[in-house]
mmCIF file of C-alpha atoms and ligand atoms in Angstrom:
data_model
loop_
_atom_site.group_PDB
_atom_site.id
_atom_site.type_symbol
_atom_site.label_atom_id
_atom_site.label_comp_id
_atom_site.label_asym_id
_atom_site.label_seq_id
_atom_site.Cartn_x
_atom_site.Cartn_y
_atom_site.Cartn_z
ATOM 1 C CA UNK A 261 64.245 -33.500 -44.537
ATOM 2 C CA UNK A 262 60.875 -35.420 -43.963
ATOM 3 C CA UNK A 263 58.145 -32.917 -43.031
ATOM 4 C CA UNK A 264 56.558 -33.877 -39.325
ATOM 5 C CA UNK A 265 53.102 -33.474 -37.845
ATOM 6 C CA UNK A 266 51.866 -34.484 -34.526
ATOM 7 C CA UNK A 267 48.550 -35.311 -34.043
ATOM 8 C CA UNK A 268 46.156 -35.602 -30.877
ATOM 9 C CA UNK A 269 43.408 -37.952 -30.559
ATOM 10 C CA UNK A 270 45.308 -39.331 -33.767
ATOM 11 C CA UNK A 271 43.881 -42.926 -32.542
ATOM 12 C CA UNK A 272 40.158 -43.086 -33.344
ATOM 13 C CA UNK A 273 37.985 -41.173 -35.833
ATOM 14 C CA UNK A 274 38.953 -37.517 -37.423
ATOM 15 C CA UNK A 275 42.759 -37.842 -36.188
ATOM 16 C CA UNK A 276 43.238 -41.273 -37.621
ATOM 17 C CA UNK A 277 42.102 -40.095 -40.880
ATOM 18 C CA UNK A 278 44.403 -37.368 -40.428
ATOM 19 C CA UNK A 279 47.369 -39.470 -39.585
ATOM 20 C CA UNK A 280 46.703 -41.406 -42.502
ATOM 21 C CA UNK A 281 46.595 -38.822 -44.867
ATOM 22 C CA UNK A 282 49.334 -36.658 -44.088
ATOM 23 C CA UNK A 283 51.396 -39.773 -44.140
ATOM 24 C CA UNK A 284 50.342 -40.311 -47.523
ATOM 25 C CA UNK A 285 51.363 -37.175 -48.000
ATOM 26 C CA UNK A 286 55.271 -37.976 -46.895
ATOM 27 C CA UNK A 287 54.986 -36.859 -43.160
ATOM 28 C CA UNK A 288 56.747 -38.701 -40.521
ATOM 29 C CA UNK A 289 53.761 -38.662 -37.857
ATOM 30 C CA UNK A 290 53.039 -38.903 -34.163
ATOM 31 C CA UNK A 291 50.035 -40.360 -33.146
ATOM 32 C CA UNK A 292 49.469 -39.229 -29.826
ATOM 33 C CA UNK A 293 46.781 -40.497 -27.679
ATOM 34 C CA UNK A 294 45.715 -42.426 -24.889
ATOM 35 C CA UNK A 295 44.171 -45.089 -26.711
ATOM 36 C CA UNK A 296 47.429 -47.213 -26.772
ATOM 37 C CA UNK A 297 46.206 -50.223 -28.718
ATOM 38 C CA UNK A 298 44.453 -48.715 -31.100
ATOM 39 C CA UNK A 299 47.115 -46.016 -31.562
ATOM 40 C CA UNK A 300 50.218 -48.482 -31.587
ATOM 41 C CA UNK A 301 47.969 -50.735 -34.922
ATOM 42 C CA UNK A 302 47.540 -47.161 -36.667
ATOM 43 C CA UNK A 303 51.219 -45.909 -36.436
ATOM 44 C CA UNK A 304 52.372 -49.911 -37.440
ATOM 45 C CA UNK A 305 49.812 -49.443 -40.509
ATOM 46 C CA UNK A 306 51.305 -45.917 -41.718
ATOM 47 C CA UNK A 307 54.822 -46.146 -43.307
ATOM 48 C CA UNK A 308 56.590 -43.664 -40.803
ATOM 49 C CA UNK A 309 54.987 -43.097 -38.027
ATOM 50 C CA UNK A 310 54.902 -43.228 -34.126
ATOM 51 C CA UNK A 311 52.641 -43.463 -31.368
ATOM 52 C CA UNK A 312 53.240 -41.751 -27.832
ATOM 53 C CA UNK A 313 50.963 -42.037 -25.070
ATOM 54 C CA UNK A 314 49.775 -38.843 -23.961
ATOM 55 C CA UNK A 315 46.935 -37.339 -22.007
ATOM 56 C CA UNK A 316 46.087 -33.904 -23.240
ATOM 57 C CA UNK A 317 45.061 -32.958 -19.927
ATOM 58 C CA UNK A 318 48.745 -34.124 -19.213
ATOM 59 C CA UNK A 319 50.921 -30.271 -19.764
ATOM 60 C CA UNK A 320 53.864 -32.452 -18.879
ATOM 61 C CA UNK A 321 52.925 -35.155 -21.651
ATOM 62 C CA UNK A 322 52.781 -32.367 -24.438
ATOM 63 C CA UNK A 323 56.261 -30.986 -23.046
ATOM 64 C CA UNK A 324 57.848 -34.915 -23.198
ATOM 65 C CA UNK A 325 56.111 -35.945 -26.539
ATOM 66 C CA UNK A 326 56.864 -32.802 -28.468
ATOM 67 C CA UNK A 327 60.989 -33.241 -27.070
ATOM 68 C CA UNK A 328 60.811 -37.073 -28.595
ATOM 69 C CA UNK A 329 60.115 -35.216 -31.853
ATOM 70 C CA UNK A 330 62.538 -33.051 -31.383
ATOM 71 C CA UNK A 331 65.189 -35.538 -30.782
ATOM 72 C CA UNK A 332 64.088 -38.059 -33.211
ATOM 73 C CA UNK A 333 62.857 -35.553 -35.636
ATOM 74 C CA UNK A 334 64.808 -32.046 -35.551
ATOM 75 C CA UNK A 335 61.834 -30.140 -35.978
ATOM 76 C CA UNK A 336 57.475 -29.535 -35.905
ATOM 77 C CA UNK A 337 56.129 -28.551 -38.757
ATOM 78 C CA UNK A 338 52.735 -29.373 -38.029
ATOM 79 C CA UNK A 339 50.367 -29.357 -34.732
ATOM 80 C CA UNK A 340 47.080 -31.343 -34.940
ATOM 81 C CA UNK A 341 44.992 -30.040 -31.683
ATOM 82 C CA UNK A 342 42.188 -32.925 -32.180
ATOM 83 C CA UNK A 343 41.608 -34.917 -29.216
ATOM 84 C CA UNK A 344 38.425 -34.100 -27.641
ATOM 85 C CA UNK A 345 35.339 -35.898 -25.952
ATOM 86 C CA UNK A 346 31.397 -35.031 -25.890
ATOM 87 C CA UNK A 347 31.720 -34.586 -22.293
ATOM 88 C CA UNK A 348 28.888 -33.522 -19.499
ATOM 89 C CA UNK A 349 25.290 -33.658 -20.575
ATOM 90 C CA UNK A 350 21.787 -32.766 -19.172
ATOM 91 C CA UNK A 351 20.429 -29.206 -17.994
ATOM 92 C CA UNK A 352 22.768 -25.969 -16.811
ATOM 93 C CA UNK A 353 20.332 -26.659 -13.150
ATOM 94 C CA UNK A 354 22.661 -29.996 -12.938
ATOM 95 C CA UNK A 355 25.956 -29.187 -14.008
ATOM 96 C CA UNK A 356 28.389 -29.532 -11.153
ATOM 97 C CA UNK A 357 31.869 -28.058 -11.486
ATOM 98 C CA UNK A 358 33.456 -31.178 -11.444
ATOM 99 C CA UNK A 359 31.912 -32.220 -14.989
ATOM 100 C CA UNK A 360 32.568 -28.990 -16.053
ATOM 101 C CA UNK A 361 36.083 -28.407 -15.567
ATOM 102 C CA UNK A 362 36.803 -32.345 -16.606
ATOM 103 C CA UNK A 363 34.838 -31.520 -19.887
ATOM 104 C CA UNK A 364 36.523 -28.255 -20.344
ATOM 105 C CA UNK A 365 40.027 -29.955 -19.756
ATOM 106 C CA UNK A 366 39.592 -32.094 -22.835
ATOM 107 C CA UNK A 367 37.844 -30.218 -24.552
ATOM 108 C CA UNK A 368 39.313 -26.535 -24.531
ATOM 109 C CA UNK A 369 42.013 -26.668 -22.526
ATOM 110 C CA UNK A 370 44.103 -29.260 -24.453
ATOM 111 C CA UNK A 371 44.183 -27.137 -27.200
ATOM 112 C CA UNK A 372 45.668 -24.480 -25.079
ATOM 113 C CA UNK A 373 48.102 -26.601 -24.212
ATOM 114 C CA UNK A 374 49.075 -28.106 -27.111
ATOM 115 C CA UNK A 375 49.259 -25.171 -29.413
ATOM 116 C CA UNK A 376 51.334 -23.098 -26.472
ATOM 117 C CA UNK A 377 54.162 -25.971 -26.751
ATOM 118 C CA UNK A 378 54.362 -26.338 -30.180
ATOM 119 C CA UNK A 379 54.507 -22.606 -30.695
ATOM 120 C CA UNK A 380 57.002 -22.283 -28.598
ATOM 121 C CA UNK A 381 59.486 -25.000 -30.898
ATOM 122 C CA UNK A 382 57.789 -23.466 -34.468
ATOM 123 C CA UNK A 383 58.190 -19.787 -33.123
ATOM 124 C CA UNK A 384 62.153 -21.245 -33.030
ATOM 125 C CA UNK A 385 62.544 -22.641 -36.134
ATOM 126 C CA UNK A 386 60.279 -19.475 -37.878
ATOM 127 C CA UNK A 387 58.008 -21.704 -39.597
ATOM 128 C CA UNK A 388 54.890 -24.009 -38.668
ATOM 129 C CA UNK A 389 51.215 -25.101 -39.121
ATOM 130 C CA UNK A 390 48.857 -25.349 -36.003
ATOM 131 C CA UNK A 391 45.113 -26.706 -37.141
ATOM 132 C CA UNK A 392 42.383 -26.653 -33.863
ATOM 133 C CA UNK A 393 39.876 -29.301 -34.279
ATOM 134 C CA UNK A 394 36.430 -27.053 -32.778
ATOM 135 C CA UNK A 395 32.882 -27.956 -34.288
ATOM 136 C CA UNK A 396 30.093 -26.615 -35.920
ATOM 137 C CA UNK A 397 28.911 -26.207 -32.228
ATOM 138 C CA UNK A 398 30.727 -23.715 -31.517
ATOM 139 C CA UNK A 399 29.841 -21.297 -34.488
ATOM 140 C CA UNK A 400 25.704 -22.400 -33.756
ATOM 141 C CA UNK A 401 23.749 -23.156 -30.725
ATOM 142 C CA UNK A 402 21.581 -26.018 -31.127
ATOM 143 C CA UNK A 403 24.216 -28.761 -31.915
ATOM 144 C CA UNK A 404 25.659 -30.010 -28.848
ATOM 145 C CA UNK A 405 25.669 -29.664 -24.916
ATOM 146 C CA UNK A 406 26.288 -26.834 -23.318
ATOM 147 C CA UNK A 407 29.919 -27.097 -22.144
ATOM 148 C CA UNK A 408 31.092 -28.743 -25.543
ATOM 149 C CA UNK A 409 29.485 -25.474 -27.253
ATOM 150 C CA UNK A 410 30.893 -23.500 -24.591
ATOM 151 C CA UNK A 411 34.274 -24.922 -25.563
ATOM 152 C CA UNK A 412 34.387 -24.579 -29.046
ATOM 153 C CA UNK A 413 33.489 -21.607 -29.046
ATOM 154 C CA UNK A 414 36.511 -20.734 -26.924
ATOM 155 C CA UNK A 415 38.633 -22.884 -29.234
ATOM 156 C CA UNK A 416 37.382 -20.932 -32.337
ATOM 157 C CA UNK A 417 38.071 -17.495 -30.550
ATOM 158 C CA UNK A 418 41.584 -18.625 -29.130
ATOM 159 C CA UNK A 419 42.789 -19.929 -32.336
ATOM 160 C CA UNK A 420 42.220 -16.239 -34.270
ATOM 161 C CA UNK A 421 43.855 -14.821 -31.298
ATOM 162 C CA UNK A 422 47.016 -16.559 -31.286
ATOM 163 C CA UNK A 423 46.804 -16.705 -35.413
ATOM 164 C CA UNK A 424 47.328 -12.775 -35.047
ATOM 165 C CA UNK A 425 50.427 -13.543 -32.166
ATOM 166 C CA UNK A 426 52.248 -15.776 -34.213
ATOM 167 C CA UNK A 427 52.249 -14.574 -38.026
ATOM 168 C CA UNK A 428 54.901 -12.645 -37.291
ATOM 169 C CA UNK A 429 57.265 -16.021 -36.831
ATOM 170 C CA UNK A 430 56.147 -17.813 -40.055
ATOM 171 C CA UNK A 431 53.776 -19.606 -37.627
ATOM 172 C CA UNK A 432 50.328 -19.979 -38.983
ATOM 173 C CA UNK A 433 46.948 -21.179 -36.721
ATOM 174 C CA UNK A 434 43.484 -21.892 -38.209
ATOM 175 C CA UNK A 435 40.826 -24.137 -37.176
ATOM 176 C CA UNK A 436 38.380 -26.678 -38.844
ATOM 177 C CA UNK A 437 34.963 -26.915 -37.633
ATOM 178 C CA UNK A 438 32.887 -30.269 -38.617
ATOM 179 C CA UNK A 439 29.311 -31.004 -39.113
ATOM 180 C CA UNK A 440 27.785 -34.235 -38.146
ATOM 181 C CA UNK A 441 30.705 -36.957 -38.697
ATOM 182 C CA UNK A 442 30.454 -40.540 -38.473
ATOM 183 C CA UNK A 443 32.963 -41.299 -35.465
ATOM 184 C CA UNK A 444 32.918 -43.262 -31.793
ATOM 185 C CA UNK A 445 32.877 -39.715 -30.288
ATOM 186 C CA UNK A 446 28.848 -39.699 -30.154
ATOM 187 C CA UNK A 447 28.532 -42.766 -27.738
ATOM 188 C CA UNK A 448 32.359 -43.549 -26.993
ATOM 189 C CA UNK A 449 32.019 -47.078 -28.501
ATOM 190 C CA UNK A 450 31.152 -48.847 -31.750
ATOM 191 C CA UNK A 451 29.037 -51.179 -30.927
ATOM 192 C CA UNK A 452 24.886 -51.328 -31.497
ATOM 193 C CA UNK A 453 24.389 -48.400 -29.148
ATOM 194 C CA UNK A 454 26.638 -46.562 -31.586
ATOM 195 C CA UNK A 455 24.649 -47.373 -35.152
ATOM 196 C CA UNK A 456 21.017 -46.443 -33.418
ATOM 197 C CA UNK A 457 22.757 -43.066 -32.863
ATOM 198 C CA UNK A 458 24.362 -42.682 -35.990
ATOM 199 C CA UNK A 459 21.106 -43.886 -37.630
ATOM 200 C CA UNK A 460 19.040 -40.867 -35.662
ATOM 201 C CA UNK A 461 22.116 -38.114 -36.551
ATOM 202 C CA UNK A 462 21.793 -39.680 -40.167
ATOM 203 C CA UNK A 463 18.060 -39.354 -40.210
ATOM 204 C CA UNK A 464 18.610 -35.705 -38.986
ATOM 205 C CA UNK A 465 21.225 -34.377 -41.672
ATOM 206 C CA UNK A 466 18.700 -35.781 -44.065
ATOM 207 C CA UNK A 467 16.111 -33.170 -42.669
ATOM 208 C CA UNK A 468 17.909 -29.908 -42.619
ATOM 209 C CA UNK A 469 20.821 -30.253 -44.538
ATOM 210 C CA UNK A 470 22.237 -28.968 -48.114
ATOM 211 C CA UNK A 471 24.361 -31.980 -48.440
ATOM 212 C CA UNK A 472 21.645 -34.434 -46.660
ATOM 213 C CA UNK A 473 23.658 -36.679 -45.397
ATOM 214 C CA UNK A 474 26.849 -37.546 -42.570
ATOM 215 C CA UNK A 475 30.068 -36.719 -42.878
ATOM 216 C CA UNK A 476 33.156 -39.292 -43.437
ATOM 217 C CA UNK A 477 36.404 -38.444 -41.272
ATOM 218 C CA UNK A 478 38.349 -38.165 -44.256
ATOM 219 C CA UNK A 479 36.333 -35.326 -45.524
ATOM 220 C CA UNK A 480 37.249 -33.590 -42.492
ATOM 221 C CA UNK A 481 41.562 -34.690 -42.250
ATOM 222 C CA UNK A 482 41.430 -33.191 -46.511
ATOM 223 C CA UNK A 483 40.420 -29.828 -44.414
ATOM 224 C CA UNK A 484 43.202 -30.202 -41.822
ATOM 225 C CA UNK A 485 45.593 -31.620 -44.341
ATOM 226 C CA UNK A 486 45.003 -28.389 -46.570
ATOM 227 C CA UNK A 487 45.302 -26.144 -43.521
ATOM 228 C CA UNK A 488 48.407 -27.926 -42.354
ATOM 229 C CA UNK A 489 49.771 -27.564 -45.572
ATOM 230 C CA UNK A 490 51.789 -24.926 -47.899
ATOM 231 C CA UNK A 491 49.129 -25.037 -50.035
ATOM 232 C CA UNK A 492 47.025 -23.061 -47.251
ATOM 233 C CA UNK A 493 49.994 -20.517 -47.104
ATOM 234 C CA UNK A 494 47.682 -17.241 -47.208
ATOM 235 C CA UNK A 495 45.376 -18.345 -44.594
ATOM 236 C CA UNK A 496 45.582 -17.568 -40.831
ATOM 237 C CA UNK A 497 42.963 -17.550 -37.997
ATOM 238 C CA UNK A 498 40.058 -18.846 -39.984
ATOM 239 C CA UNK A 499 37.746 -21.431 -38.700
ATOM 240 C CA UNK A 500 36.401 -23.048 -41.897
ATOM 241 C CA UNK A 501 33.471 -25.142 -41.780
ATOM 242 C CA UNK A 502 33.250 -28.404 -43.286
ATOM 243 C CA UNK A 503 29.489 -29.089 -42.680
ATOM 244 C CA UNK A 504 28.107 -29.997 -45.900
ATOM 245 C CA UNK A 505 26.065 -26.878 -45.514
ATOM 246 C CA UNK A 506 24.674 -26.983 -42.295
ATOM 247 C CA UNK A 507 25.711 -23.847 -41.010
ATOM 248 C CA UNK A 508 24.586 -22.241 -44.324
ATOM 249 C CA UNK A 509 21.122 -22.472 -43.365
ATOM 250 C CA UNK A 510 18.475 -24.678 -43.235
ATOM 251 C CA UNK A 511 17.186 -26.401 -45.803
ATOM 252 C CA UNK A 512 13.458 -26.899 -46.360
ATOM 253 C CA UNK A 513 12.160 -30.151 -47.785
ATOM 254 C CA UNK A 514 8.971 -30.012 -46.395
ATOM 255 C CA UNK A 515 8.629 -26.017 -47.555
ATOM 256 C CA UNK A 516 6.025 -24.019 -46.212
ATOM 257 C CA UNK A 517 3.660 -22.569 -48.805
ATOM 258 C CA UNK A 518 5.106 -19.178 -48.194
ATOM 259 C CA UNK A 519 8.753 -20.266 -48.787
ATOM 260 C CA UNK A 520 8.498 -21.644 -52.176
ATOM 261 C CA UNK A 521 8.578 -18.376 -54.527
ATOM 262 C CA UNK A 522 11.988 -17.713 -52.686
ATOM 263 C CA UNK A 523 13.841 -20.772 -51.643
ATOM 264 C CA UNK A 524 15.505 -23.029 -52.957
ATOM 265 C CA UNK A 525 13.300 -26.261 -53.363
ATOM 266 C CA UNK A 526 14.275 -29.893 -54.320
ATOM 267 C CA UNK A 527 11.003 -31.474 -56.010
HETATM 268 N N1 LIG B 85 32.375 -36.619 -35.021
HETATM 269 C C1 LIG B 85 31.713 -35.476 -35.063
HETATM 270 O O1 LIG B 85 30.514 -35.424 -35.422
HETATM 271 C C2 LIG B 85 32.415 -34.198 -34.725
HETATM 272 C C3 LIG B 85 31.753 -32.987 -34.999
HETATM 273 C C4 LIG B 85 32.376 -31.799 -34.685
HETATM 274 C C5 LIG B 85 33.634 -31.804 -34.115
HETATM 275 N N2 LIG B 85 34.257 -32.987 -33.846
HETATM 276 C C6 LIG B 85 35.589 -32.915 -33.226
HETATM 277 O O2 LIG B 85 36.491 -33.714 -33.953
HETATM 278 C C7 LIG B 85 37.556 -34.114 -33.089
HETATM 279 C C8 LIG B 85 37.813 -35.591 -33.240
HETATM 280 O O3 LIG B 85 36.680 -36.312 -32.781
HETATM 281 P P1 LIG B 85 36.169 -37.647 -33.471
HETATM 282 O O4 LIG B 85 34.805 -37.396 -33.921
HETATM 283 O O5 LIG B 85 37.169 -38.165 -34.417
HETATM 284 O O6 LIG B 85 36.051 -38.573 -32.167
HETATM 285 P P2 LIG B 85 36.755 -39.921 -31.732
HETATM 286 O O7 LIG B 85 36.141 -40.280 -30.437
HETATM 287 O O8 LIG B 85 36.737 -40.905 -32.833
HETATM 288 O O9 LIG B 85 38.270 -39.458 -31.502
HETATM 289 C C9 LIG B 85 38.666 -38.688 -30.412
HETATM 290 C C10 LIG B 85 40.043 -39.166 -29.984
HETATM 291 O O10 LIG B 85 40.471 -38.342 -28.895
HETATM 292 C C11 LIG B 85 41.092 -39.185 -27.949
HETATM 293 N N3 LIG B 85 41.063 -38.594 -26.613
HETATM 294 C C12 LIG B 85 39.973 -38.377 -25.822
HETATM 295 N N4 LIG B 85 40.379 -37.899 -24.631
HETATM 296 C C13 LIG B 85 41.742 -37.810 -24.680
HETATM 297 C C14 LIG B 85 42.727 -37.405 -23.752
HETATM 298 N N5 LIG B 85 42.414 -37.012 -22.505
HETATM 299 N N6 LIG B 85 44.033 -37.429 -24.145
HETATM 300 C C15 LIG B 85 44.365 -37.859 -25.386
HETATM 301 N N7 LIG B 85 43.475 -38.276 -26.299
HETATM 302 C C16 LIG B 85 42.171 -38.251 -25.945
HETATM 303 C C17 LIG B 85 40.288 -40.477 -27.993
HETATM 304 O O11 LIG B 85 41.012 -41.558 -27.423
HETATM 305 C C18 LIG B 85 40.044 -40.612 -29.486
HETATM 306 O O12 LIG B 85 41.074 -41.346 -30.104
HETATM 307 C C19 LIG B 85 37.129 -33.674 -31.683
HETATM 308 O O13 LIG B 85 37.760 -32.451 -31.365
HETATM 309 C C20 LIG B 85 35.644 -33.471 -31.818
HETATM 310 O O14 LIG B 85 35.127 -32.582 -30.866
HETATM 311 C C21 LIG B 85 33.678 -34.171 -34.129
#
């Protein structure tokens, strides 16, 4: 039987690479998003696939998108917790709790959400793969806004928790964390506003970084793939960076004089 794998925020970015790759890979897969346009091209481009409109703030549109798999599929091997947004900016003094619990919806919450339902059908069937999308941000301060590191954070700390609830069913959870990656989610569009911020986040992974450069989204999906996969089978409630080394350390290409007897340096 066809292995099957749904994905959230499977539309745009990190999940589309995912999607792409796992069907690649032979897996029948649901693209699940609210992006319906974009979503409905993807799951036409991949050989079996399927988009379903759902809201991950949405419980109930979790509950009717993983039964359509059910029915159509007969079972949920893997769970793709991916959609997220940047959410609220600014200071802590202007946060209101409107923008926070809207952020923390997406952001945290979803995953929640989506790795409660699919537990309980892989919990069932005594087998499964649930992979969290959280960030570098929430291993690090400095590399977001507040609420998204707030939320990551939660997301890492969640996953290892249920990891250790569901090994006992042949259920495994882990989550990827990403460095800087080159996807809409930094301005929500693609147009010019988008390159002069990917130029600057560019610019910046040049500074400190081992690998000085960006990400691609299908560095990240190879992490989720792995994770989603049997060839992962010995690895629960990890959340593995895939940063090109930011979270290593900082790199120092200007070095201070004092550095350069011990560090690593370039020139
Ligand atoms: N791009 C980065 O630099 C980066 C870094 C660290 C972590 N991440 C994480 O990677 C994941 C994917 O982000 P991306 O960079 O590919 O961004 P993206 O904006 O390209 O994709 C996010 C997707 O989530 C969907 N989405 C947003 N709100 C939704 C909702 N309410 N219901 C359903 N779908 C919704 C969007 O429509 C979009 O398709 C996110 O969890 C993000 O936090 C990204």
């Amino acid at each position: 039987m066809k292995k099957t794998a749904f994905v959230t925020g499977g539309a745009s970015g990190i999940g589309a690479a995912t999607c792409r790759i796992l069907s690649k890979t032979g897996y029948r897969v649901y693209v699940a998003d609210i992006q319906r346009e974009s979503g409905q091209i993807l799951a036409q481009e991949l050989e079996d696939a399927v988009f379903l409109e759902v809201n991950v703030r949405n419980e109930s549109d979790f509950e009717k998108g993983l039964a359509q798999v059910i029915t159509e599929s007969n079972q949920l091997d893997v769970m793709v917790n991916n959609a997220a947004i940047v959410g609220t900016l600014g200071p802590i003094s202007s946060l209101t709790v409107e923008q926070y619990d809207l952020s923390q919806e997406i952001i945290q919450r979803s995953v929640v959400l989506g790795t409660k339902h699919a537990a309980k059908i892989m919990q069932t069937q005594k087998l499964g793969s649930i992979v969290n999308v959280a960030s570098i941000a929430g291993l690090l301060g400095g590399y977001s806004p507040h609420t998204y590191a707030a939320c990551k954070a939660a997301v890492i700390q969640f996953t290892k928790s249920v990891a250790l609830e569901l090994a006992e069913d042949n259920v495994r959870v882990n989550a990827v964390c990403p460095g800087a990656i080159a996807t809409p989610i930094h301005t929500g569009t693609t147009g010019p506003e988008w390159r002069q911020t990917i130029k600057k986040v560019k610019e910046s992974c040049a500074d400190f970084q081992a690998i000085p450069r960006m990400g691609e989204p299908s560095e990240i999906a190879e992490a989720v793939v792995w994770l989603a996969s049997e060839k992962s089978s010995y690895v629960t409630g990890q959340a593995l960076a895939v940063d090109g080394g930011a979270t290593a350390g900082k790199i120092w290409r200007e070095q201070p004089e004092f550095f350069k007897s011990f560090h690593p340096v370039r020139s």
